[in-house]
Tab-separated table of C-alpha atoms in Angstrom:
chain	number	residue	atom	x	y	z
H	1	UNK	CA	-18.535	14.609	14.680
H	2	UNK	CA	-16.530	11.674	14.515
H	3	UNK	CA	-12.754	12.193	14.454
H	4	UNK	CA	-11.415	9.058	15.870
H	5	UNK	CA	-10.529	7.131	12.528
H	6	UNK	CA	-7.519	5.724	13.729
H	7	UNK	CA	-9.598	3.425	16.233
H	8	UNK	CA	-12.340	2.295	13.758
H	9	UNK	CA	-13.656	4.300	10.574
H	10	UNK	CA	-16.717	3.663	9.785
H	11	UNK	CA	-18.193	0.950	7.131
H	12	UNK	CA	-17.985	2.148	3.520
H	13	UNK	CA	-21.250	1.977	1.847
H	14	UNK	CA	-19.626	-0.295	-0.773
H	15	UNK	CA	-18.172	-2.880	1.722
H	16	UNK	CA	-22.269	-2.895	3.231
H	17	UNK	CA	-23.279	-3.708	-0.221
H	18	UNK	CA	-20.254	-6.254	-1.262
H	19	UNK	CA	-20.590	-7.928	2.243
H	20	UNK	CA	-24.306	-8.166	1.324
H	21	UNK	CA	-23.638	-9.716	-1.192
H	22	UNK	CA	-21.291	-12.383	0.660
H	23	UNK	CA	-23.785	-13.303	2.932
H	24	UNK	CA	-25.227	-14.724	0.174
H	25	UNK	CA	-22.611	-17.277	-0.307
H	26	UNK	CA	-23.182	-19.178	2.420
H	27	UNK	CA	-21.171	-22.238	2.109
H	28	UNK	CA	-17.577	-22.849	3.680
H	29	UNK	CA	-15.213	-22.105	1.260
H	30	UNK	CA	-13.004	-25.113	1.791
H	31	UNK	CA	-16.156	-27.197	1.113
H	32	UNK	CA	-15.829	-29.566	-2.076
H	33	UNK	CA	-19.257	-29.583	-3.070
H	34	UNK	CA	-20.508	-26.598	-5.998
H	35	UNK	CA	-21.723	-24.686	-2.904
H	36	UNK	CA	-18.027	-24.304	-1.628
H	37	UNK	CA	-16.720	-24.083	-4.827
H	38	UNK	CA	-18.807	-20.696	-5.543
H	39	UNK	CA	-17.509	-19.493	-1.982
H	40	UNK	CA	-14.016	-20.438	-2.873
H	41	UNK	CA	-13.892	-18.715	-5.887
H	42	UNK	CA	-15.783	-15.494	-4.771
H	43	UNK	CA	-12.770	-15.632	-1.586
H	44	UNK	CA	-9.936	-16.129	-4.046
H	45	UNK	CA	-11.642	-13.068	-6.110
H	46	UNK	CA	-11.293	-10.773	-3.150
H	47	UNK	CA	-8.165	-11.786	-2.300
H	48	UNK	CA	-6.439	-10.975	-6.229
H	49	UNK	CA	-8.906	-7.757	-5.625
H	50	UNK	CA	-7.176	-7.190	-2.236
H	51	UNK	CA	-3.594	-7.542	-3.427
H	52	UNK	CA	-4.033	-5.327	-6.707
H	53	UNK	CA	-5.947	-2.705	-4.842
H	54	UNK	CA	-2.132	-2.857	-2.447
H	55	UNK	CA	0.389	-3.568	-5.382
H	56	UNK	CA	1.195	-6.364	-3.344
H	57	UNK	CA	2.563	-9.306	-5.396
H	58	UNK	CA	3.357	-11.882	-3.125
H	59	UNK	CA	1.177	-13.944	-0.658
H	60	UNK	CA	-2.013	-12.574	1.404
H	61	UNK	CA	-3.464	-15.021	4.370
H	62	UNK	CA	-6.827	-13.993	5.787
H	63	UNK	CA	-7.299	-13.150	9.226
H	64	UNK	CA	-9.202	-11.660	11.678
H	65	UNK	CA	-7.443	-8.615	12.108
H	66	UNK	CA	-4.281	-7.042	12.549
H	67	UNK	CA	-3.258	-8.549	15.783
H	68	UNK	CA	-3.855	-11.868	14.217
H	69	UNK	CA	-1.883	-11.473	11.308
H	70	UNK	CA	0.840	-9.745	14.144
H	71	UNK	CA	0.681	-12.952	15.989
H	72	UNK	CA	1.001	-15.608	13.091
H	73	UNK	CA	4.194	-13.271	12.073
H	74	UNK	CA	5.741	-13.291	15.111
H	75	UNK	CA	5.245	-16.743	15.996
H	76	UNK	CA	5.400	-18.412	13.088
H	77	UNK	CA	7.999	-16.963	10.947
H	78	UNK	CA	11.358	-19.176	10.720
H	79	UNK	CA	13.469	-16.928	12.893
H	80	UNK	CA	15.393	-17.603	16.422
H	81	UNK	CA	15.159	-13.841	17.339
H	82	UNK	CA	12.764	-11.012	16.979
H	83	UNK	CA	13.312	-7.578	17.462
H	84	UNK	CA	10.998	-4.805	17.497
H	85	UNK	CA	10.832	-0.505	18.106
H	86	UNK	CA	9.404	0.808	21.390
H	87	UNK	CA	6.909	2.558	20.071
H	88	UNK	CA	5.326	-0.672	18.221
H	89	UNK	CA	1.182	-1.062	18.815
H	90	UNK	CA	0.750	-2.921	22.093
H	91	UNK	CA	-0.326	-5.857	19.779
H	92	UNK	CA	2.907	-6.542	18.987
H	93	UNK	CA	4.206	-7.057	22.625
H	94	UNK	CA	1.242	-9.003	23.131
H	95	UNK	CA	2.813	-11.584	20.321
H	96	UNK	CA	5.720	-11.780	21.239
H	97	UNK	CA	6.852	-10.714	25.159
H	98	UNK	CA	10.236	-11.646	25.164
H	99	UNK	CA	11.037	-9.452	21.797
H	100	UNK	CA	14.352	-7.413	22.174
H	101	UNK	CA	14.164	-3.691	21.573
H	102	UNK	CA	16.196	-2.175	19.018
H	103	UNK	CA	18.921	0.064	20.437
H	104	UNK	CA	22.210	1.008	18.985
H	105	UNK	CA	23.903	-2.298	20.834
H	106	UNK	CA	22.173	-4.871	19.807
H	107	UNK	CA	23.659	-6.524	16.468
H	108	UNK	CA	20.762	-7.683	13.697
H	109	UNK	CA	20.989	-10.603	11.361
H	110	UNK	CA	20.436	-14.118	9.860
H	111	UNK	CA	17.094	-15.585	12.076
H	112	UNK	CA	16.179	-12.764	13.067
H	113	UNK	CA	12.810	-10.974	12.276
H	114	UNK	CA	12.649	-7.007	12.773
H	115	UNK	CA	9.042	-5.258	13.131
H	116	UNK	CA	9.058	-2.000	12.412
H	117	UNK	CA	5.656	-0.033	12.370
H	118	UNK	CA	4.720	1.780	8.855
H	119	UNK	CA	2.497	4.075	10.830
H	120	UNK	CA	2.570	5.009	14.284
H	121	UNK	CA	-1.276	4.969	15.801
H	122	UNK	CA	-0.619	7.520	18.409
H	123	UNK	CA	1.053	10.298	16.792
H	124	UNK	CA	1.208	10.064	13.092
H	125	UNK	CA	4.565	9.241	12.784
H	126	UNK	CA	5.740	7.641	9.556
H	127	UNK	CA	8.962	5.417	9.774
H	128	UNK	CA	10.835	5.496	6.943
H	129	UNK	CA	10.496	1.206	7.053
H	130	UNK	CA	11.626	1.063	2.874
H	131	UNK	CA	15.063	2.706	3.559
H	132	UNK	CA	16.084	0.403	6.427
H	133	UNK	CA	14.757	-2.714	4.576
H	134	UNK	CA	17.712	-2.704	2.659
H	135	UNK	CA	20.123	-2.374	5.456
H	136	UNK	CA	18.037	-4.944	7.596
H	137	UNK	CA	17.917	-7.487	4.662
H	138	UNK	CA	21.542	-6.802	4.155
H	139	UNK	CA	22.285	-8.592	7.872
H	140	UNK	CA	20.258	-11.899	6.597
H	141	UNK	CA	17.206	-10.528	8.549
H	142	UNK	CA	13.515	-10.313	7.838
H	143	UNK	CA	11.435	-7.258	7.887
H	144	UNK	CA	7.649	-7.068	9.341
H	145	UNK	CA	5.663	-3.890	8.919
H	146	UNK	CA	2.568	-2.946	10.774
H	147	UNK	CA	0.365	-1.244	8.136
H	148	UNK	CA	-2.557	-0.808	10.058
H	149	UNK	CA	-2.448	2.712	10.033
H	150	UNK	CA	-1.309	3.074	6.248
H	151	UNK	CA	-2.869	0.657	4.098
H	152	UNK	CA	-5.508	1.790	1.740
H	153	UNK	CA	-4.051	5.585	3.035
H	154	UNK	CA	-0.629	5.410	1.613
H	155	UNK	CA	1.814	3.395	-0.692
H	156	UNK	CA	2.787	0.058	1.264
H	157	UNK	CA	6.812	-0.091	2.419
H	158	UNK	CA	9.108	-2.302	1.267
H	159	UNK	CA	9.108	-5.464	3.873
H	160	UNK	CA	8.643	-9.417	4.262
H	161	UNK	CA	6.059	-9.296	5.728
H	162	UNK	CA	3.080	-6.563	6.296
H	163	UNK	CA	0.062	-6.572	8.291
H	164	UNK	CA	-3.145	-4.814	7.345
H	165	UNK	CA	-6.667	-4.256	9.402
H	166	UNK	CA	-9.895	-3.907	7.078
H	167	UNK	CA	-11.999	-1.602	9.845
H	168	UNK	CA	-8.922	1.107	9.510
H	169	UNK	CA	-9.964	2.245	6.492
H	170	UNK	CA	-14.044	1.669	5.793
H	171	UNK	CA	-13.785	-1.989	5.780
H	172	UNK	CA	-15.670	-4.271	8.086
H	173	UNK	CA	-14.989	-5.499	11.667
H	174	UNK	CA	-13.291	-8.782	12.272
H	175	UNK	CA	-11.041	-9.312	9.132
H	176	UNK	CA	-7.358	-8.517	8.185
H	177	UNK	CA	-4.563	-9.504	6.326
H	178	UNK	CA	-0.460	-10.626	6.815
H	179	UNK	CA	0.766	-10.241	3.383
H	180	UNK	CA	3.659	-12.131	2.991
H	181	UNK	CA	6.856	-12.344	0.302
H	182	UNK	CA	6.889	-16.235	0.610
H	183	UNK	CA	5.150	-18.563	2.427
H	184	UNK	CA	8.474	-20.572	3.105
H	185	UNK	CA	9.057	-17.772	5.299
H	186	UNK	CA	6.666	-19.308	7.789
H	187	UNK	CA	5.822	-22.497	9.055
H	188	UNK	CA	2.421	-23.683	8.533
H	189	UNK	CA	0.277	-25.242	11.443
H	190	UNK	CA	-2.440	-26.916	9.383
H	191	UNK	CA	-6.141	-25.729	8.671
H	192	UNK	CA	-7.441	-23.242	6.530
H	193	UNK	CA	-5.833	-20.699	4.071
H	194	UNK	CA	-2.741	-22.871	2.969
H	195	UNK	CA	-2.388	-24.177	6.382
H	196	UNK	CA	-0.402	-21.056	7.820
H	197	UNK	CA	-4.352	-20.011	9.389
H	198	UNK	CA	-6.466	-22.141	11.316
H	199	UNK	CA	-10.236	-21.114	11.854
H	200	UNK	CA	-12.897	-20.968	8.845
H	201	UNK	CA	-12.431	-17.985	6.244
H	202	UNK	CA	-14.506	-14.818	6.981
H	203	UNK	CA	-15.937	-14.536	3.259
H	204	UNK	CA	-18.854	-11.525	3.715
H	205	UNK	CA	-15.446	-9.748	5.297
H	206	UNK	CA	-12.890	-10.679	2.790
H	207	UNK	CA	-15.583	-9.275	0.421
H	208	UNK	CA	-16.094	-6.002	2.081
H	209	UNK	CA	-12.432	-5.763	2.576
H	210	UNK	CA	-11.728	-5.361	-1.285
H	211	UNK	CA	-14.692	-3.199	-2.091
H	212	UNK	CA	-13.514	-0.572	0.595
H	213	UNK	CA	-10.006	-0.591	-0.942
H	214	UNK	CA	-11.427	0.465	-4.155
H	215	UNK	CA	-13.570	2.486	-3.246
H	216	UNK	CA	-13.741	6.465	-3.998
H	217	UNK	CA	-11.224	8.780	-3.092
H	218	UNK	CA	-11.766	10.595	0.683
H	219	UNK	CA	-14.132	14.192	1.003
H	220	UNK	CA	-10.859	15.932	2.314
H	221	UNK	CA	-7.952	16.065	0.268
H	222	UNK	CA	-4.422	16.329	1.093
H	223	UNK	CA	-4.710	20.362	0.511
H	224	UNK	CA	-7.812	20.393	3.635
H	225	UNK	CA	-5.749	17.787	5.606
H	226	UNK	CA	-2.389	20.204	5.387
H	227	UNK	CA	-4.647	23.228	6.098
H	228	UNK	CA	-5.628	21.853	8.908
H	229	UNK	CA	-2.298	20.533	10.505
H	230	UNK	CA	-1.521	24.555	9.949
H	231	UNK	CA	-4.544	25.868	11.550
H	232	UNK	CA	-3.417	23.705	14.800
H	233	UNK	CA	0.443	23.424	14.388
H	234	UNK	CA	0.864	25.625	17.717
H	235	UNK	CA	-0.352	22.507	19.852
H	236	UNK	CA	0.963	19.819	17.623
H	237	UNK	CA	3.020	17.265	18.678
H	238	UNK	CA	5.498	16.953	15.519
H	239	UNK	CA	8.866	14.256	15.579
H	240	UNK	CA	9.635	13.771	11.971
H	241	UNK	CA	7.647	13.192	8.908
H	242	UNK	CA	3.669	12.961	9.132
H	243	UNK	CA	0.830	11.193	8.220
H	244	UNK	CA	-1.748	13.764	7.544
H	245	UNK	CA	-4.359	12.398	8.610
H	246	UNK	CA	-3.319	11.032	12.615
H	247	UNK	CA	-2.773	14.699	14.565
H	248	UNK	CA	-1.301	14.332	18.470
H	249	UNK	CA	-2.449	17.461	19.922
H	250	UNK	CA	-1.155	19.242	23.343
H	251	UNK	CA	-3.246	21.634	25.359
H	252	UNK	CA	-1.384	24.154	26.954
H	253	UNK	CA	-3.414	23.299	30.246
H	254	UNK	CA	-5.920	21.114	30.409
H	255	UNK	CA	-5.298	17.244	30.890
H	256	UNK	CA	-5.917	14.762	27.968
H	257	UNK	CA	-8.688	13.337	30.050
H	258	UNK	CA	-10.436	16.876	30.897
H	259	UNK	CA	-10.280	17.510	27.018
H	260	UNK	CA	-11.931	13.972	26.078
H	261	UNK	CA	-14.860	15.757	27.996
H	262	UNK	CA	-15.042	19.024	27.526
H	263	UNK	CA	-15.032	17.841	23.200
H	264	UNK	CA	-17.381	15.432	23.823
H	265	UNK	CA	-19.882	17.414	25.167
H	266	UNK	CA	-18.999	19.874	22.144
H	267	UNK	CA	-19.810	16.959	20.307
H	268	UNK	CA	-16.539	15.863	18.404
H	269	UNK	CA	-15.243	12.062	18.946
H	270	UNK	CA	-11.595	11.996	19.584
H	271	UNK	CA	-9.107	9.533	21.981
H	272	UNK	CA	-6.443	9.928	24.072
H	273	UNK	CA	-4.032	7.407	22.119
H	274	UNK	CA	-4.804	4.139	20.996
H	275	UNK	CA	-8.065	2.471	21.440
H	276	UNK	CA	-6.364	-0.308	23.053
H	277	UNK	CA	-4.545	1.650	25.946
H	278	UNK	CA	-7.232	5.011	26.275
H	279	UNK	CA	-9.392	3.868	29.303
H	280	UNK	CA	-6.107	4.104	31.290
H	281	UNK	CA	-4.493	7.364	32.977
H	282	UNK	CA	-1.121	6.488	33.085
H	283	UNK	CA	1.660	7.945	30.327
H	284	UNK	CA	1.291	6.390	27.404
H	285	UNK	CA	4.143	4.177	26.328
H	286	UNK	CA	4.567	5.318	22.863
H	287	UNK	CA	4.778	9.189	23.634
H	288	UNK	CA	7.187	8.189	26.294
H	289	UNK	CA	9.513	6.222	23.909
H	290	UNK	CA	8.827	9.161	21.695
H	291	UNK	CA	10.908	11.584	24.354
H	292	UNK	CA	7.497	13.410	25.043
H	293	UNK	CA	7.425	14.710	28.358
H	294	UNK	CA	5.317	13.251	31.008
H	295	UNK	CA	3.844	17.003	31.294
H	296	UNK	CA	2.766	17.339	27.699
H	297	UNK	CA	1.856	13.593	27.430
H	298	UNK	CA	-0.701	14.291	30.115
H	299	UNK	CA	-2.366	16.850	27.956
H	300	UNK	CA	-2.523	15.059	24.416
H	301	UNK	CA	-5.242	13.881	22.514
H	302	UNK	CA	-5.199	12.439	19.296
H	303	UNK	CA	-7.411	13.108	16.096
H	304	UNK	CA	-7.687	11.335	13.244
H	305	UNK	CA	-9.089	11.938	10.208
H	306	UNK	CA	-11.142	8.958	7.731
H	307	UNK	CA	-12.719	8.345	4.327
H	308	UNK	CA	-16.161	10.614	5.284
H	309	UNK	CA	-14.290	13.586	7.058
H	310	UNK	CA	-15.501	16.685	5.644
H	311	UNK	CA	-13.676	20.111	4.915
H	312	UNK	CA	-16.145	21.878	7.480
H	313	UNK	CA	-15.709	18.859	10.106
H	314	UNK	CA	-12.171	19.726	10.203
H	315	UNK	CA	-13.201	23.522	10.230
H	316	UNK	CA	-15.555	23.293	13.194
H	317	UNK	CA	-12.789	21.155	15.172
H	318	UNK	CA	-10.536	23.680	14.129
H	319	UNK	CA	-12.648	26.289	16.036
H	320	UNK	CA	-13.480	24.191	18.686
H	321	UNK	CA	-10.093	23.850	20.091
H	322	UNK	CA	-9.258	27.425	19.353
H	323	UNK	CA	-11.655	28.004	21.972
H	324	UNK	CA	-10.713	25.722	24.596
H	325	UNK	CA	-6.897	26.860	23.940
C-alpha cells in the first residue's frame, strides 16, 4: 500500500496515454521543418492546457523538474539578494548557498527575491505565501513559491514566481514548470523555451503533464482525508494550518527508522521526511526549524496521501499504526 505521495505518485493513466501519444511526435520542437512545426504546436497546446488547468495567466518555462525551475529562479531572476525560510526543500539551498534566512532582523526590499514554500514536504504545513505577498511586494521585492507540494492539490498563491513538479501529482518523471509573472523578471541565457531554458523541450512530458492536471478528481475526498487526520490526531505532528493530504506522525516509542520497518513488512510505503534527505539518520532540518524536538523528530514518519488512495487504504493504515502504538 503505497502512501508515500509526497515523494512520487504514481503515473495517471491519462498522462500514459497523452505521453503515448507524444512519443509520436517525434521531431524537436524548435525544428522549422512541418515535422517541428506539429511538435511545436502540440508543446504550445500543453502548455495553454497547463496554465488553464493552474489559473495561471502569466508565463510557464518547461523544465525538468522542480529543482530546475528552483535553480533558473534563483539564479536568474534580476535581484542582488535572495532570501529564503528555514524550512525551504533542500533544493532550494542547493540553488542558491549563500541565501540569507529570514529572521525578524533582516530588512526586505527592492532586488531582493523572497522564496517562501506553498507547501511544506515534510509536515504538511501550508504557509500562508498570498497574505505576505502583499507586504513583500510592498518593500520592492519579488516573491518565489515552491508549489511542488500544492499544485494540481490546491489553489496556487499569489507570487512572482512559482515552481511546480509534474511526478507530484500523477504526472510523469523528468518534467516541471517555473511559472513566471514576466519574463523581464529574469534574464535569459539563450537556447530553448524563450531563451530563459537551455536543453531540448521534453514534449511526451509536457504532454502528460497537462493530461494529469485534468484529470478526475482523487478516490478519497476531503471528508476521508479529515477522518483520517482524526483517527491519528493523538500522534500528529500539527504547527498551524494543514494540507490534508501530507500527515507527520510521532510514535510514542519507536524510532522513525524502526517504524519504516516494522510498516514495511506490514506492507504500507511511507518515508521518514523528504525523499531527498530519508536515507540519512540525523534530525531532519525542517522539523528542527519547525521547533520539533530532537526526541519526537527521531520518531516521525511521514504519510502522504495521492490521486489513487483509497478510503480502506487509509482505513487499514489507520489500524496498522493503532497497533504498533
Amino acid at each position: 500500500m503505497y502512501l508515500d505521495h509526497a515523494a512520487t505518485s504514481p503515473l495517471r493513466p491519462e498522462a500514459k496515454r497523452a505521453m503515448d501519444e507524444g512519443f509520436a511526435i517525434w521531431a524537436n520542437p524548435s525544428s522549422p521543418h512541418a515535422e517541428g512545426r506539429k511538435a511545436k504546436a502540440a508543446l504550445e497546446d500543453a502548455r495553454e492546457r497547463i496554465k488553464a488547468s493552474l489559473g495561471w495567466d502569466g508565463e510557464l518555462i518547461f523544465t525538468s523538474g522542480a529543482s530546475e525551475a528552483l535553480w533558473i529562479a534563483l539564479n536568474r531572476a534580476k535581484v542582488d539578494r535572495r532570501i529564503v525560510s528555514a524550512v525551504e526543500h533542500d533544493a532550494v539551498f542547493r540553488a542558491a548557498p549563500d541565501a540569507e534566512l529570514f529572521s525578524d532582523e533582516i530588512s526586505i526590499g527592492a532586488g531582493s527575491l523572497c522564496a517562501i514554500q506553498h507547501v511544506n514536504s515534510e509536515t504538511g504545513v501550508i504557509n500562508p505565501v498570498s497574505q505576505m505577498a502583499e507586504t513583500i511586494r510592498s518593500t520592492g521585492a519579488l516573491l518565489l513559491s515552491d508549489c511542488a507540494q500544492s499544485a494540481g492539490k490546491l489553489d496556487l498563491p499569489d507570487a512572482d514566481m512559482l515552481v511546480i513538479s509534474a511526478h507530484k501529482f500523477g504526472g510523469p518523471i523528468g518534467i516541471g514548470a517555473l511559472l513566471v509573472r514576466d519574463f523581464n523578471l529574469l534574464e535569459p541565457v539563450g537556447g530553448h523555451e524563450r531563451g530563459y531554458r537551455q536543453g531540448t523541450e521534453n514534449l511526451p512530458g509536457a504532454m502528460g503533464m497537462a493530461a494529469a492536471l485534468e484529470s478526475v478528481p482523487w478516490q478519497t475526498s476531503p471528508d476521508d482525508r479529515a477522518a483520517f487526520a482524526d483517527r491519528l490526531s493523538a500522534d500528529r505532528i500539527t504547527l498551524g494550518e494543514q494540507a490534508d493530504y501530507i500527515l507527520a506522525l510521532a510514535h510514542p516509542m519507536l524510532s522513525a527508522q524502526a517504524l519504516l520497518i516494522r510498516l514495511d513488512a506490514m506492507g504500507f510505503a511511507v518515508s521518514a521526511g523528504s525523499a531527498c534527505s530519508s536515507g540519512t539518520l540525523k534530525k531532519s532540518r525542517v522539523l528542527d526549524a519547525f521547533g520539533v524536538s530532537d526526541d519526537v523528530a527521531a520518531r516521525t514518519i511521514r504519510v502522504s496521501i495521492g490521486w489513487n488512495t483509497t478510503p480502506g487504504d487509509l482505513e487499514r493504515f489507520a489500524d496498522a499504526w493503532r497497533s504498533l502504538t
